[in-house]
Short mmCIF file of C-alpha atoms in Angstrom, two decimals:
data_model
loop_
_atom_site.label_atom_id
_atom_site.label_comp_id
_atom_site.label_asym_id
_atom_site.label_seq_id
_atom_site.Cartn_x
_atom_site.Cartn_y
_atom_site.Cartn_z
CA UNK A 26 120.81 83.65 -34.64
CA UNK A 27 117.49 81.92 -35.26
CA UNK A 28 115.34 82.50 -38.29
CA UNK A 29 111.65 83.16 -38.02
CA UNK A 30 110.86 79.90 -39.79
CA UNK A 31 112.50 77.64 -37.14
CA UNK A 32 109.55 77.72 -34.75
CA UNK A 33 106.46 79.79 -34.05
CA UNK A 34 107.21 83.15 -32.47
CA UNK A 35 105.16 83.69 -29.29
CA UNK A 36 103.11 86.86 -29.75
CA UNK A 37 100.65 88.15 -27.16
CA UNK A 38 98.13 90.87 -28.00
CA UNK A 39 96.41 93.19 -25.54
CA UNK A 40 94.02 96.12 -25.78
CA UNK A 41 94.13 98.21 -22.62
CA UNK A 42 93.24 101.65 -21.33
CA UNK A 43 96.32 103.70 -20.43
CA UNK A 44 95.79 107.25 -19.16
CA UNK A 45 92.16 106.83 -20.19
CA UNK A 46 93.00 106.10 -23.85
CA UNK A 47 92.63 102.89 -25.84
CA UNK A 48 96.05 101.35 -26.37
CA UNK A 49 97.17 98.33 -28.38
CA UNK A 50 100.16 96.35 -27.08
CA UNK A 51 102.00 93.55 -28.90
CA UNK A 52 104.35 91.46 -26.75
CA UNK A 53 106.85 89.15 -28.40
CA UNK A 54 108.17 86.36 -26.21
CA UNK A 55 106.77 84.29 -23.34
CA UNK A 56 106.83 87.19 -20.85
CA UNK A 57 103.37 88.72 -20.44
CA UNK A 58 103.82 90.44 -17.07
CA UNK A 59 106.98 92.43 -16.29
CA UNK A 60 105.52 94.54 -13.49
CA UNK A 61 106.59 92.59 -10.39
CA UNK A 62 109.69 94.11 -8.80
CA UNK A 63 112.22 91.61 -7.47
CA UNK A 64 110.80 88.62 -9.35
CA UNK A 65 113.43 86.00 -10.19
CA UNK A 66 111.79 85.31 -13.54
CA UNK A 67 112.14 88.83 -14.90
CA UNK A 68 114.38 89.28 -17.95
CA UNK A 69 117.26 91.71 -17.58
CA UNK A 70 116.22 93.75 -20.57
CA UNK A 71 113.10 94.89 -22.43
CA UNK A 72 113.13 96.12 -26.02
CA UNK A 73 110.33 98.68 -26.32
CA UNK A 74 109.28 99.99 -29.72
CA UNK A 75 107.92 103.55 -29.87
CA UNK A 76 106.09 103.92 -33.18
CA UNK A 77 105.87 106.76 -35.65
CA UNK A 78 102.59 108.29 -36.75
CA UNK A 79 100.25 106.53 -37.45
CA UNK A 80 101.21 104.84 -34.20
CA UNK A 81 99.44 101.56 -34.91
CA UNK A 82 101.19 98.65 -33.20
CA UNK A 83 100.27 96.22 -35.98
CA UNK A 84 102.61 97.95 -38.44
CA UNK A 85 105.50 96.69 -36.29
CA UNK A 86 104.32 93.08 -35.94
CA UNK A 87 106.82 91.62 -38.42
CA UNK A 88 109.56 93.92 -37.11
CA UNK A 89 109.27 92.80 -33.47
CA UNK A 90 109.07 89.14 -34.47
CA UNK A 91 112.22 89.47 -36.58
CA UNK A 92 113.99 91.40 -33.81
CA UNK A 93 112.99 88.83 -31.19
CA UNK A 94 114.40 86.03 -33.32
CA UNK A 95 117.53 88.04 -34.09
CA UNK A 96 118.08 88.37 -30.34
CA UNK A 97 117.98 84.56 -30.07
CA UNK A 98 114.64 84.83 -28.27
CA UNK A 99 116.41 85.93 -25.09
CA UNK A 100 114.60 89.21 -24.45
CA UNK A 101 110.99 90.44 -24.68
CA UNK A 102 110.22 92.85 -27.50
CA UNK A 103 107.10 95.00 -27.04
CA UNK A 104 105.45 97.65 -29.14
CA UNK A 105 102.98 100.07 -27.55
CA UNK A 106 100.63 101.97 -29.83
CA UNK A 107 100.09 105.67 -29.41
CA UNK A 108 97.09 106.62 -27.30
CA UNK A 109 93.93 106.30 -29.38
CA UNK A 110 95.73 104.93 -32.43
CA UNK A 111 93.81 101.68 -32.51
CA UNK A 112 90.36 100.29 -33.00
CA UNK A 113 89.72 97.60 -30.39
CA UNK A 114 87.90 94.59 -31.87
CA UNK A 115 84.21 94.58 -31.07
CA UNK A 116 83.49 92.26 -28.21
CA UNK A 117 87.06 92.29 -26.92
CA UNK A 118 87.16 93.10 -23.23
CA UNK A 119 89.27 96.16 -22.46
CA UNK A 120 91.53 96.05 -19.39
CA UNK A 121 90.69 99.17 -17.38
CA UNK A 122 93.63 101.12 -15.99
CA UNK A 123 92.49 102.35 -12.58
CA UNK A 124 95.82 103.36 -11.05
CA UNK A 125 96.76 106.11 -13.49
CA UNK A 126 94.74 109.26 -13.88
CA UNK A 127 93.50 110.43 -17.25
CA UNK A 128 95.65 113.03 -18.98
CA UNK A 129 94.14 116.30 -20.07
CA UNK A 130 95.37 115.96 -23.67
CA UNK A 131 96.51 112.37 -24.01
CA UNK A 132 96.12 112.41 -27.82
CA UNK A 133 98.46 115.39 -28.25
CA UNK A 134 102.23 115.18 -28.54
CA UNK A 135 102.93 115.91 -24.87
CA UNK A 136 100.21 113.46 -23.84
CA UNK A 137 101.77 110.71 -25.96
CA UNK A 138 105.07 111.15 -24.09
CA UNK A 139 103.33 110.89 -20.71
CA UNK A 140 101.30 107.95 -22.04
CA UNK A 141 104.50 105.94 -22.68
CA UNK A 142 106.02 106.88 -19.32
CA UNK A 143 102.83 105.89 -17.51
CA UNK A 144 102.71 102.61 -19.40
CA UNK A 145 106.24 101.78 -18.24
CA UNK A 146 105.48 102.82 -14.66
CA UNK A 147 102.43 100.57 -14.55
CA UNK A 148 103.63 97.58 -16.57
CA UNK A 149 107.42 97.28 -16.34
CA UNK A 150 109.51 96.74 -13.22
CA UNK A 151 112.05 99.45 -12.45
CA UNK A 152 114.64 96.65 -12.17
CA UNK A 153 114.50 96.00 -15.92
CA UNK A 154 116.86 97.81 -18.26
CA UNK A 155 115.42 99.25 -21.47
CA UNK A 156 116.40 99.44 -25.09
CA UNK A 157 114.14 102.02 -26.72
CA UNK A 158 113.75 101.61 -30.47
CA UNK A 159 111.93 104.62 -31.81
CA UNK A 160 110.73 105.44 -35.30
CA UNK A 161 110.03 108.87 -36.81
CA UNK A 162 108.11 111.01 -34.27
CA UNK A 163 108.70 108.19 -31.81
CA UNK A 164 112.30 109.45 -31.69
CA UNK A 165 111.11 112.81 -30.36
CA UNK A 166 109.03 110.93 -27.78
CA UNK A 167 112.00 108.75 -26.78
CA UNK A 168 114.24 111.77 -26.20
CA UNK A 169 111.50 113.43 -24.16
CA UNK A 170 111.11 110.28 -22.06
CA UNK A 171 114.84 110.25 -21.31
CA UNK A 172 114.68 113.95 -20.44
CA UNK A 173 111.64 113.73 -18.16
CA UNK A 174 112.42 110.40 -16.47
CA UNK A 175 116.15 110.20 -15.92
CA UNK A 176 115.55 107.32 -13.52
CA UNK A 177 114.73 105.02 -16.45
CA UNK A 178 117.49 102.45 -16.96
CA UNK A 179 117.95 103.08 -20.68
CA UNK A 180 120.81 100.97 -21.99
CA UNK A 181 120.40 102.20 -25.57
CA UNK A 182 117.99 104.31 -27.59
CA UNK A 183 117.92 103.59 -31.33
CA UNK A 184 116.38 106.46 -33.29
CA UNK A 185 115.24 105.42 -36.78
CA UNK A 186 114.51 108.15 -39.36
CA UNK A 187 114.29 110.66 -36.51
CA UNK A 188 111.84 113.55 -36.88
CA UNK A 189 113.27 115.53 -33.98
CA UNK A 190 113.52 119.02 -35.52
CA UNK A 191 112.05 121.43 -38.07
CA UNK A 192 109.25 119.13 -39.20
CA UNK A 193 107.17 121.88 -40.79
CA UNK A 194 110.24 123.04 -42.74
CA UNK A 195 110.99 119.62 -44.21
CA UNK A 196 109.87 118.96 -47.81
CA UNK A 197 106.98 116.78 -46.65
CA UNK A 198 106.19 119.16 -43.80
CA UNK A 199 105.79 122.11 -46.14
CA UNK A 200 103.27 120.08 -48.11
CA UNK A 201 101.35 118.65 -45.16
CA UNK A 202 101.32 121.49 -42.61
CA UNK A 203 98.47 123.49 -44.22
CA UNK A 204 96.42 120.31 -44.59
CA UNK A 205 97.06 119.06 -41.05
CA UNK A 206 96.73 122.38 -39.24
CA UNK A 207 93.85 123.99 -41.15
CA UNK A 208 92.04 121.47 -43.32
CA UNK A 209 92.22 118.13 -41.49
CA UNK A 210 88.51 118.20 -40.53
CA UNK A 211 87.62 117.98 -44.22
CA UNK A 212 89.10 114.47 -44.26
CA UNK A 213 86.72 113.14 -41.61
CA UNK A 214 83.66 112.91 -43.87
CA UNK A 215 85.20 110.72 -46.60
CA UNK A 216 86.71 108.47 -43.90
CA UNK A 217 83.28 108.20 -42.28
CA UNK A 218 81.67 107.23 -45.59
CA UNK A 219 84.42 104.72 -46.41
CA UNK A 220 83.99 103.12 -42.98
CA UNK A 221 80.72 101.57 -44.21
CA UNK A 222 82.49 99.58 -46.94
CA UNK A 223 82.87 95.81 -46.50
CA UNK A 224 86.23 94.74 -45.08
CA UNK A 225 87.22 93.18 -48.40
CA UNK A 226 86.63 96.44 -50.25
CA UNK A 227 88.67 98.34 -47.65
CA UNK A 228 91.55 95.87 -48.06
CA UNK A 229 91.42 96.32 -51.83
CA UNK A 230 91.66 100.10 -51.39
CA UNK A 231 94.70 99.68 -49.17
CA UNK A 232 96.39 97.35 -51.65
CA UNK A 233 95.68 99.87 -54.41
CA UNK A 234 97.23 102.67 -52.35
CA UNK A 235 100.35 100.55 -51.75
CA UNK A 236 100.54 99.16 -55.29
CA UNK A 237 103.89 100.87 -56.00
CA UNK A 238 105.76 98.61 -53.59
CA UNK A 239 107.38 95.44 -54.91
CA UNK A 240 106.76 93.61 -51.66
CA UNK A 241 104.39 94.84 -48.98
CA UNK A 242 104.05 93.28 -45.56
CA UNK A 243 100.63 91.64 -45.30
CA UNK A 244 100.30 92.72 -41.66
CA UNK A 245 100.57 96.35 -42.85
CA UNK A 246 97.54 95.86 -45.07
CA UNK A 247 95.50 94.39 -42.22
CA UNK A 248 96.65 97.14 -39.83
CA UNK A 249 95.77 99.86 -42.33
CA UNK A 250 92.10 98.91 -42.03
CA UNK A 251 92.17 100.83 -38.72
CA UNK A 252 92.54 103.99 -40.79
CA UNK A 253 88.89 103.66 -41.83
CA UNK A 254 87.88 104.47 -38.23
CA UNK A 255 86.98 108.15 -37.78
CA UNK A 256 88.09 108.15 -34.12
CA UNK A 257 91.43 106.61 -35.02
CA UNK A 258 92.13 108.92 -37.98
CA UNK A 259 91.08 111.98 -35.94
CA UNK A 260 93.64 111.12 -33.23
CA UNK A 261 96.32 110.46 -35.85
CA UNK A 262 95.77 113.78 -37.65
CA UNK A 263 95.49 115.76 -34.41
CA UNK A 264 98.82 114.41 -33.21
CA UNK A 265 100.37 115.14 -36.63
CA UNK A 266 99.15 118.75 -36.52
CA UNK A 267 100.89 119.18 -33.16
CA UNK A 268 104.07 117.68 -34.57
CA UNK A 269 104.18 120.39 -37.24
CA UNK A 270 103.79 123.13 -34.64
CA UNK A 271 105.86 121.77 -31.74
CA UNK A 272 108.78 119.86 -33.27
CA UNK A 273 110.92 122.86 -34.17
CA UNK A 274 114.32 123.00 -32.49
CA UNK A 275 116.44 119.91 -31.96
CA UNK A 276 116.91 119.20 -28.23
CA UNK A 277 120.71 119.24 -28.34
CA UNK A 278 120.94 119.44 -24.53
CA UNK A 279 119.24 116.07 -24.04
CA UNK A 280 121.19 114.57 -26.94
CA UNK A 281 124.50 115.75 -25.47
CA UNK A 282 123.59 114.40 -22.03
CA UNK A 283 122.70 110.95 -23.42
CA UNK A 284 124.98 110.84 -26.47
CA UNK A 285 126.71 107.57 -25.54
CA UNK A 286 123.33 105.83 -25.31
CA UNK A 287 122.00 107.04 -28.68
CA UNK A 288 122.16 105.59 -32.19
CA UNK A 289 120.74 107.77 -34.97
CA UNK A 290 119.81 106.33 -38.37
CA UNK A 291 118.93 108.81 -41.12
CA UNK A 292 117.62 108.13 -44.62
CA UNK A 293 119.16 109.44 -47.83
CA UNK A 294 115.89 110.33 -49.56
CA UNK A 295 113.73 111.05 -46.53
CA UNK A 296 111.38 113.96 -47.11
CA UNK A 297 110.53 114.20 -43.39
CA UNK A 298 114.14 114.51 -42.19
CA UNK A 299 116.26 115.42 -45.23
CA UNK A 300 119.93 114.58 -45.50
CA UNK A 301 121.14 118.05 -44.51
CA UNK A 302 119.57 117.44 -41.07
CA UNK A 303 121.92 114.45 -40.84
CA UNK A 304 124.88 116.53 -42.00
CA UNK A 305 124.19 119.18 -39.37
CA UNK A 306 123.72 116.84 -36.41
CA UNK A 307 126.81 114.91 -37.48
CA UNK A 308 128.76 118.15 -37.45
CA UNK A 309 127.38 119.19 -34.05
CA UNK A 310 128.05 115.77 -32.48
CA UNK A 311 131.13 114.31 -34.26
CA UNK A 312 131.58 111.67 -31.53
CA UNK A 313 127.98 110.46 -31.75
CA UNK A 314 126.86 107.20 -33.35
CA UNK A 315 125.03 108.86 -36.24
CA UNK A 316 124.53 106.73 -39.34
CA UNK A 317 123.26 107.35 -42.85
CA UNK A 318 121.26 104.64 -44.61
CA UNK A 319 123.15 103.02 -47.49
CA UNK A 320 120.39 100.59 -48.40
CA UNK A 321 117.79 102.96 -49.79
CA UNK A 322 115.22 102.13 -47.10
CA UNK A 323 112.09 104.28 -47.02
CA UNK A 324 111.00 106.37 -44.02
CA UNK A 325 108.09 103.97 -43.50
CA UNK A 326 110.40 100.94 -43.42
CA UNK A 327 107.77 98.80 -41.69
CA UNK A 328 105.86 98.52 -44.95
CA UNK A 329 108.50 96.47 -46.75
CA UNK A 330 111.84 96.26 -44.87
CA UNK A 331 111.06 95.19 -41.29
CA UNK A 332 113.30 92.10 -41.37
CA UNK A 333 116.20 94.00 -42.90
CA UNK A 334 115.98 96.73 -40.27
CA UNK A 335 115.71 94.22 -37.43
CA UNK A 336 118.86 92.44 -38.66
CA UNK A 337 120.81 95.73 -38.72
CA UNK A 338 119.72 96.71 -35.20
CA UNK A 339 120.65 93.28 -33.85
CA UNK A 340 124.12 93.72 -35.33
CA UNK A 341 124.51 97.25 -33.90
CA UNK A 342 123.67 96.09 -30.37
CA UNK A 343 125.80 92.94 -30.17
CA UNK A 344 128.57 94.60 -28.14
CA UNK A 345 126.08 96.05 -25.64
CA UNK A 346 124.33 92.73 -25.17
CA UNK A 347 127.53 90.76 -24.59
CA UNK A 348 128.37 93.10 -21.69
CA UNK A 349 125.11 92.37 -19.84
#
């Protein structure tokens, strides 16, 4: 296993339109185009990260680099932002997506599922197997993708801190649901006013907000500057409001159908998916690979534990990779 310090990790960044929505893609490894069916140069496997909410790709920059190195740089590792969860740099040319029609509600929860499926259809050959690594609400999206597109060659789906049921009933959900569903528009004005601050002042505000962490990933601070964009924050809060209303019952049918492909990883102090959710799913699926965090990692692990999480996932998947 190579460490990240041995050599520079190739990282390619793209801003594209997918289903009519601005999308940020980070690609780790030398492979930039995986769309050509039958190409001899295609890797056998793609690791695709499906983010939580906020679905900003930059939060996962350190994670995908660590994962790529942990996989001995043998497979591409990509993270695709949620639709509209990015602020393209001014002057950067956007790649127009002309082959895929715009979705009616691409920024909603259902639209985000279709957004990921359309991205794969357009950008990844059907010959390539997939490892989906999903975080938080990304786990709900991953299960929906497997349900709606059974033709996908999913080798494994790793579901980290999975918010796949009863979100509004969780401790954090009870606190946030009234704000997200009834009062979120009130937040737009302060975000609009803060957007006029110099970048340095914005960064200082982010560091102040994250001051309780012993070590915070610098890329998380840079990425958080996107949250000062009204368009970006509006899409984030709109999606979150739909999560509270639509993520209610666990999709046990899809889980049962794909159980051998799934790895669940629950937190011990997670206020979005409390431990009794773990206890219940463990009881319902005793043969499933359902794990409980013993390291005290936070729900938002990308803020300070990306390398640790990447190392665990690499270890979990060793047997699968040796069989390829």
